[in-house]
Amino acid sequence: MFCFQCEQTAKGEGCTKIGVCGKKPEVAAMQDLLIHTTKGLSRYAVEARRHGISDDAVNRFTCEAIFSTLTNVDFDPDRFVELVSEGVKYREALKAKIAEAGGTTDFPENAANFTPAETLEGMIAQGEKVGVRSDPDMNPDILSLRELLIYGMKGLAAYADHAAILGQTDETVYAFIHEAMAATLDKTLGADEYVGLAMKCGEVNFRAMELLDAGNTGTYGHPVPTSVPLGAKKGKAILVSGHDLKDLDTLLKQTEGKGINIYTHGEMLPCHGYPELKKYSHFYGHYGTAWQNQAKEFAAFPGAILMTTNCIQKPKASYQDHIFTTGLVGWPGVTHVANSDFTPVIRKALELPGFAEDTEGKSVMVGFARNAVMGVAPQVIEAVRNKAIRHFFLVGGCDGAKPGRDYYTELVEKVPEDCVILTLACGKFRFFDKDLGDIGGIPRLLDVGQCNDAYSAIRIASALADAFECGVNDLPLSMILSWYEQKACVILLTLLSLGIRDIRLGPSLPAFISPNILSVLVEKFNIMPIGTPDEDLKAILG
């Protein structure tokens, strides 16, 4: 195997024996084969659109298949067998429609024509031939750009899938996903073409995040500032991790009146700010921190656990019988819940002891998405003008276990008291429970939401720029981001596509970015690695 799509990849170079995430070589091969399959399917989807054919089932499947290969989503090789087979069936059905419309169905690439082996072992052998380094003659800079595009596409597919679950779709998003995946089969593409596709990926992702925002806020209301307890309440309990609001809403409905309290974990924390979710009296509080701490935290949780999207790690034996997956998440031997029927989760929660007593803990504030922040925009603008607020820091992104992430904690602790910190995604768990006070009633630490709520952060920055009649790059705003997986990759592409410069990125730079491509990004966007908190604060604030 060879995989270097995440920040924690072995030695900062690539995982070759087993993934740092826990991915085994056979799963890596099946993921490579599934990406290969979606490239071939995309080739036909592009041709189909030329003849006025767009298949909703193909669109949805493509996003689900690509999303399944994102880091920490699906580790079950048998499910990849099903996905590869399903992808080929969609491919052949689309070929028939194209032929009927008089289009081209004779594409030479293996991805457009291969027949899956009849066994898992056979498919693994096929997957081993189509991985990242399957073409040893490929120029390393072109390989770097191709993988940057593919990893951006994984993030885009994830957000498009999240949005579609809530009924928000856009044909232009699906059309680009197929265009970009098919383009990676074209060996004549050069650096300029790949850079253009990567920038367009970021642009289209902004639309996908806009759709997801519309789905979340249209269904559950705009988040409002909300205090969330970090303690526990006596009684039966279910812990929900991942990102999916609809799964949480469904579970809340199915557990009403059953004496079970629902807790969030990881990126589900911001859900407490949504009016249509916080209305449930048994939606109690938040338990634990970020995804990489789940082995310790889940082992201590006395109830059932539900994983809704990416973030799962290898479960310990102590809780494997009471952790459940749903949607695209999978782990061999873990019970998978289909069709949003959470009866097995509820049954297990009722069997387990739950919390024996109430425990007091800190509380944290969430719900500072764009509507909440813009609701106090006049106060914010006045505070900037009278110099009560000197600078804004957007400190967010992915958390992870690799050393170096204490930087973000130390940075936030050292940010001067006349500065405001916006944060989002699970990177905030390095400092989410710190009391940083306020500036004239405006909290110094504002939780904008999940990783996909980068859309809200961008809208906030754009509104401030409009108010001060300047560009976003001219605002007293610095972006200091942490990355781990491919959603972070596509958010970075979105920021770059919007022309945002001077982003500090850490804790390490992507292994898939070659030195030459990094030089281009530095020259054009002044992307820079994080330094030390003291050095970076001095450079930013003078």
XYZ file of N, CA and C in Angstrom, residues 407-498:
276
model
N 0.801 23.781 19.772
C 1.005 25.135 19.252
C -0.280 25.945 19.326
N -1.392 25.326 18.944
C -2.656 26.053 18.851
C -3.175 26.448 20.233
N -2.961 25.590 21.225
C -3.341 25.930 22.589
C -2.518 27.110 23.080
N -1.216 27.014 22.901
C -0.328 28.072 23.380
C -0.604 29.387 22.658
N -0.869 29.300 21.361
C -1.157 30.519 20.605
C -2.377 31.230 21.170
N -3.459 30.473 21.368
C -4.693 31.079 21.869
C -4.468 31.670 23.262
N -3.714 30.982 24.080
C -3.437 31.490 25.428
C -2.640 32.790 25.387
N -1.814 32.964 24.356
C -0.939 34.134 24.277
C -1.508 35.264 23.435
N -2.626 35.026 22.746
C -3.245 36.099 21.970
C -3.623 37.234 22.925
N -3.221 38.466 22.650
C -3.505 39.588 23.560
C -5.003 39.765 23.839
N -5.306 40.380 24.970
C -6.684 40.494 25.429
C -7.528 41.444 24.595
N -6.910 42.195 23.700
C -7.692 43.075 22.825
C -7.928 42.438 21.453
N -7.843 41.106 21.407
C -8.062 40.374 20.161
C -9.163 39.342 20.348
N -9.879 39.040 19.246
C -10.976 38.071 19.246
C -10.557 36.841 18.451
N -10.955 35.665 18.947
C -10.600 34.409 18.287
C -11.871 33.742 17.777
N -11.941 33.544 16.469
C -12.989 32.730 15.856
C -12.432 31.315 15.716
N -13.264 30.324 15.972
C -12.780 28.958 15.829
C -13.866 28.069 15.257
N -13.446 26.991 14.625
C -14.388 26.022 14.075
C -13.686 24.684 13.909
N -14.478 23.641 13.699
C -13.992 22.272 13.528
C -13.389 21.747 14.820
N -12.829 20.542 14.770
C -12.403 19.900 16.012
C -11.066 20.413 16.524
N -10.379 21.271 15.747
C -9.162 21.874 16.248
C -9.402 22.686 17.510
N -10.642 23.154 17.695
C -10.954 23.982 18.859
C -10.842 23.243 20.186
N -10.828 21.900 20.127
C -10.781 21.157 21.386
C -9.443 21.293 22.097
N -8.489 21.945 21.464
C -7.240 22.279 22.141
C -7.443 23.420 23.142
N -8.552 24.169 22.995
C -8.730 25.346 23.860
C -10.204 25.706 24.079
N -11.140 24.827 23.679
C -12.560 25.207 23.648
C -13.146 25.548 25.014
N -12.547 25.012 26.099
C -13.108 25.228 27.426
C -12.372 26.298 28.223
N -11.555 27.106 27.562
C -10.834 28.171 28.256
C -11.709 29.420 28.366
N -11.677 30.057 29.507
C -12.424 31.288 29.720
C -11.544 32.462 29.328
N -11.807 33.022 28.173
C -10.987 34.122 27.664
C -11.628 35.484 27.871
N -12.798 35.509 28.539
C -13.447 36.783 28.823
C -14.117 37.380 27.600
N -14.344 38.683 27.641
C -15.043 39.359 26.542
C -14.475 40.749 26.336
N -14.872 41.352 25.244
C -14.518 42.739 24.939
C -15.823 43.501 24.749
N -16.192 44.280 25.728
C -17.439 45.032 25.634
C -18.657 44.162 25.438
N -18.662 42.992 26.064
C -19.791 42.078 25.946
C -19.669 41.098 24.796
N -18.680 41.268 23.943
C -18.432 40.342 22.834
C -17.434 39.286 23.314
N -17.837 38.006 23.364
C -16.892 36.979 23.829
C -15.624 36.978 22.970
N -14.492 36.779 23.622
C -13.229 36.741 22.882
C -13.056 35.424 22.128
N -13.770 34.385 22.538
C -13.706 33.095 21.846
C -15.080 32.791 21.270
N -15.162 32.756 19.947
C -16.434 32.558 19.253
C -16.381 31.259 18.463
N -17.216 30.289 18.852
C -17.277 28.996 18.167
C -18.234 29.110 16.987
N -17.663 29.126 15.777
C -18.469 29.290 14.562
C -19.180 27.991 14.190
N -18.609 26.816 14.570
C -19.298 25.561 14.289
C -18.390 24.445 13.833
N -18.932 23.590 12.947
C -18.199 22.450 12.414
C -17.234 22.887 11.320
N -16.493 21.920 10.754
C -15.553 22.259 9.680
C -16.277 22.879 8.485
N -17.457 22.353 8.152
C -18.198 22.878 7.005
C -18.701 24.291 7.256
N -18.696 24.723 8.512
C -19.113 26.084 8.816
C -18.023 27.095 8.509
N -16.971 26.645 7.839
C -16.024 27.597 7.248
C -16.796 28.558 6.347
N -17.923 28.098 5.800
C -18.789 28.966 4.998
C -19.234 30.171 5.822
N -19.641 29.910 7.080
C -20.056 31.003 7.959
C -18.904 31.951 8.234
N -17.721 31.377 8.478
C -16.556 32.210 8.762
C -16.221 33.102 7.578
N -16.320 32.544 6.370
C -16.043 33.327 5.162
C -17.078 34.442 5.003
N -18.340 34.109 5.275
C -19.395 35.131 5.180
C -19.178 36.244 6.212
N -18.740 35.882 7.406
C -18.450 36.885 8.439
C -17.316 37.797 7.973
N -16.245 37.183 7.458
C -15.103 37.978 6.989
C -15.509 38.892 5.834
N -16.319 38.375 4.917
C -16.761 39.178 3.767
C -17.619 40.356 4.217
N -18.488 40.120 5.215
C -19.346 41.198 5.715
C -18.516 42.287 6.397
N -17.499 41.867 7.152
C -16.626 42.856 7.788
C -15.858 43.654 6.738
N -15.386 42.947 5.707
C -14.667 43.644 4.633
C -15.567 44.669 3.955
N -16.827 44.305 3.733
C -17.775 45.251 3.127
C -17.976 46.463 4.031
N -18.092 46.190 5.334
C -18.330 47.284 6.282
C -17.161 48.260 6.313
N -15.958 47.739 6.178
C -14.772 48.603 6.216
C -14.298 49.017 4.821
N -15.090 48.622 3.807
C -14.799 48.991 2.421
C -13.373 48.604 2.030
N -13.071 47.334 2.279
C -11.745 46.833 1.921
C -11.873 45.365 1.528
N -10.783 44.743 1.132
C -10.796 43.330 0.827
C -10.571 42.507 2.082
N -10.887 41.229 2.024
C -10.683 40.358 3.178
C -9.218 40.349 3.591
N -8.312 40.379 2.604
C -6.881 40.362 2.922
C -6.411 41.632 3.622
N -7.231 42.697 3.578
C -6.861 43.961 4.222
C -7.432 44.086 5.635
N -8.253 43.136 6.031
C -8.828 43.161 7.380
C -7.768 42.859 8.434
N -7.991 43.305 9.675
C -7.126 42.881 10.780
C -7.504 41.446 11.185
N -7.240 40.517 10.270
C -7.667 39.121 10.426
C -6.552 38.202 9.972
N -6.224 37.240 10.801
C -5.211 36.239 10.442
C -5.815 34.855 10.559
N -5.540 34.011 9.561
C -6.037 32.633 9.558
C -4.894 31.690 9.888
N -5.068 30.961 10.976
C -4.052 30.012 11.429
C -4.736 28.661 11.553
N -4.483 27.797 10.591
C -5.288 26.593 10.417
C -4.490 25.321 10.702
N -5.204 24.332 11.204
C -4.632 22.994 11.353
C -5.380 22.070 10.405
N -4.670 21.104 9.850
C -5.327 20.195 8.916
C -5.036 18.760 9.308
N -5.908 17.867 8.871
C -5.698 16.434 9.074
C -6.126 15.645 7.851
N -7.397 15.853 7.436
C -7.908 15.033 6.336
C -8.383 15.877 5.175
N -9.194 15.263 4.304
C -9.435 15.856 2.989
C -10.519 16.936 2.980
N -11.354 16.986 4.004
C -12.258 18.132 4.106
C -11.441 19.404 4.315
N -10.391 19.298 5.118
C -9.513 20.452 5.331
C -8.825 20.847 4.031
N -8.475 19.864 3.202
C -7.834 20.165 1.913
C -8.748 21.010 1.037
N -10.012 20.613 0.955
C -10.905 21.342 0.057
C -11.266 22.710 0.632
N -11.324 22.839 1.950
C -11.557 24.169 2.535
C -10.394 25.090 2.221
N -9.168 24.565 2.286
C -8.010 25.369 1.909
C -8.115 25.804 0.446
N -8.502 24.882 -0.436
C -8.678 25.246 -1.848
C -9.758 26.309 -2.008
N -10.800 26.232 -1.197
C -11.858 27.248 -1.251
C -11.299 28.617 -0.872
N -10.538 28.661 0.199
C -9.950 29.936 0.627
C -9.021 30.493 -0.448
N -8.222 29.622 -1.055
C -7.308 30.076 -2.108
C -8.074 30.550 -3.331
N -9.174 29.846 -3.656
C -9.965 30.248 -4.831
C -10.602 31.622 -4.632
N -10.792 32.005 -3.366
C -11.345 33.320 -3.049
C -10.256 34.386 -2.961
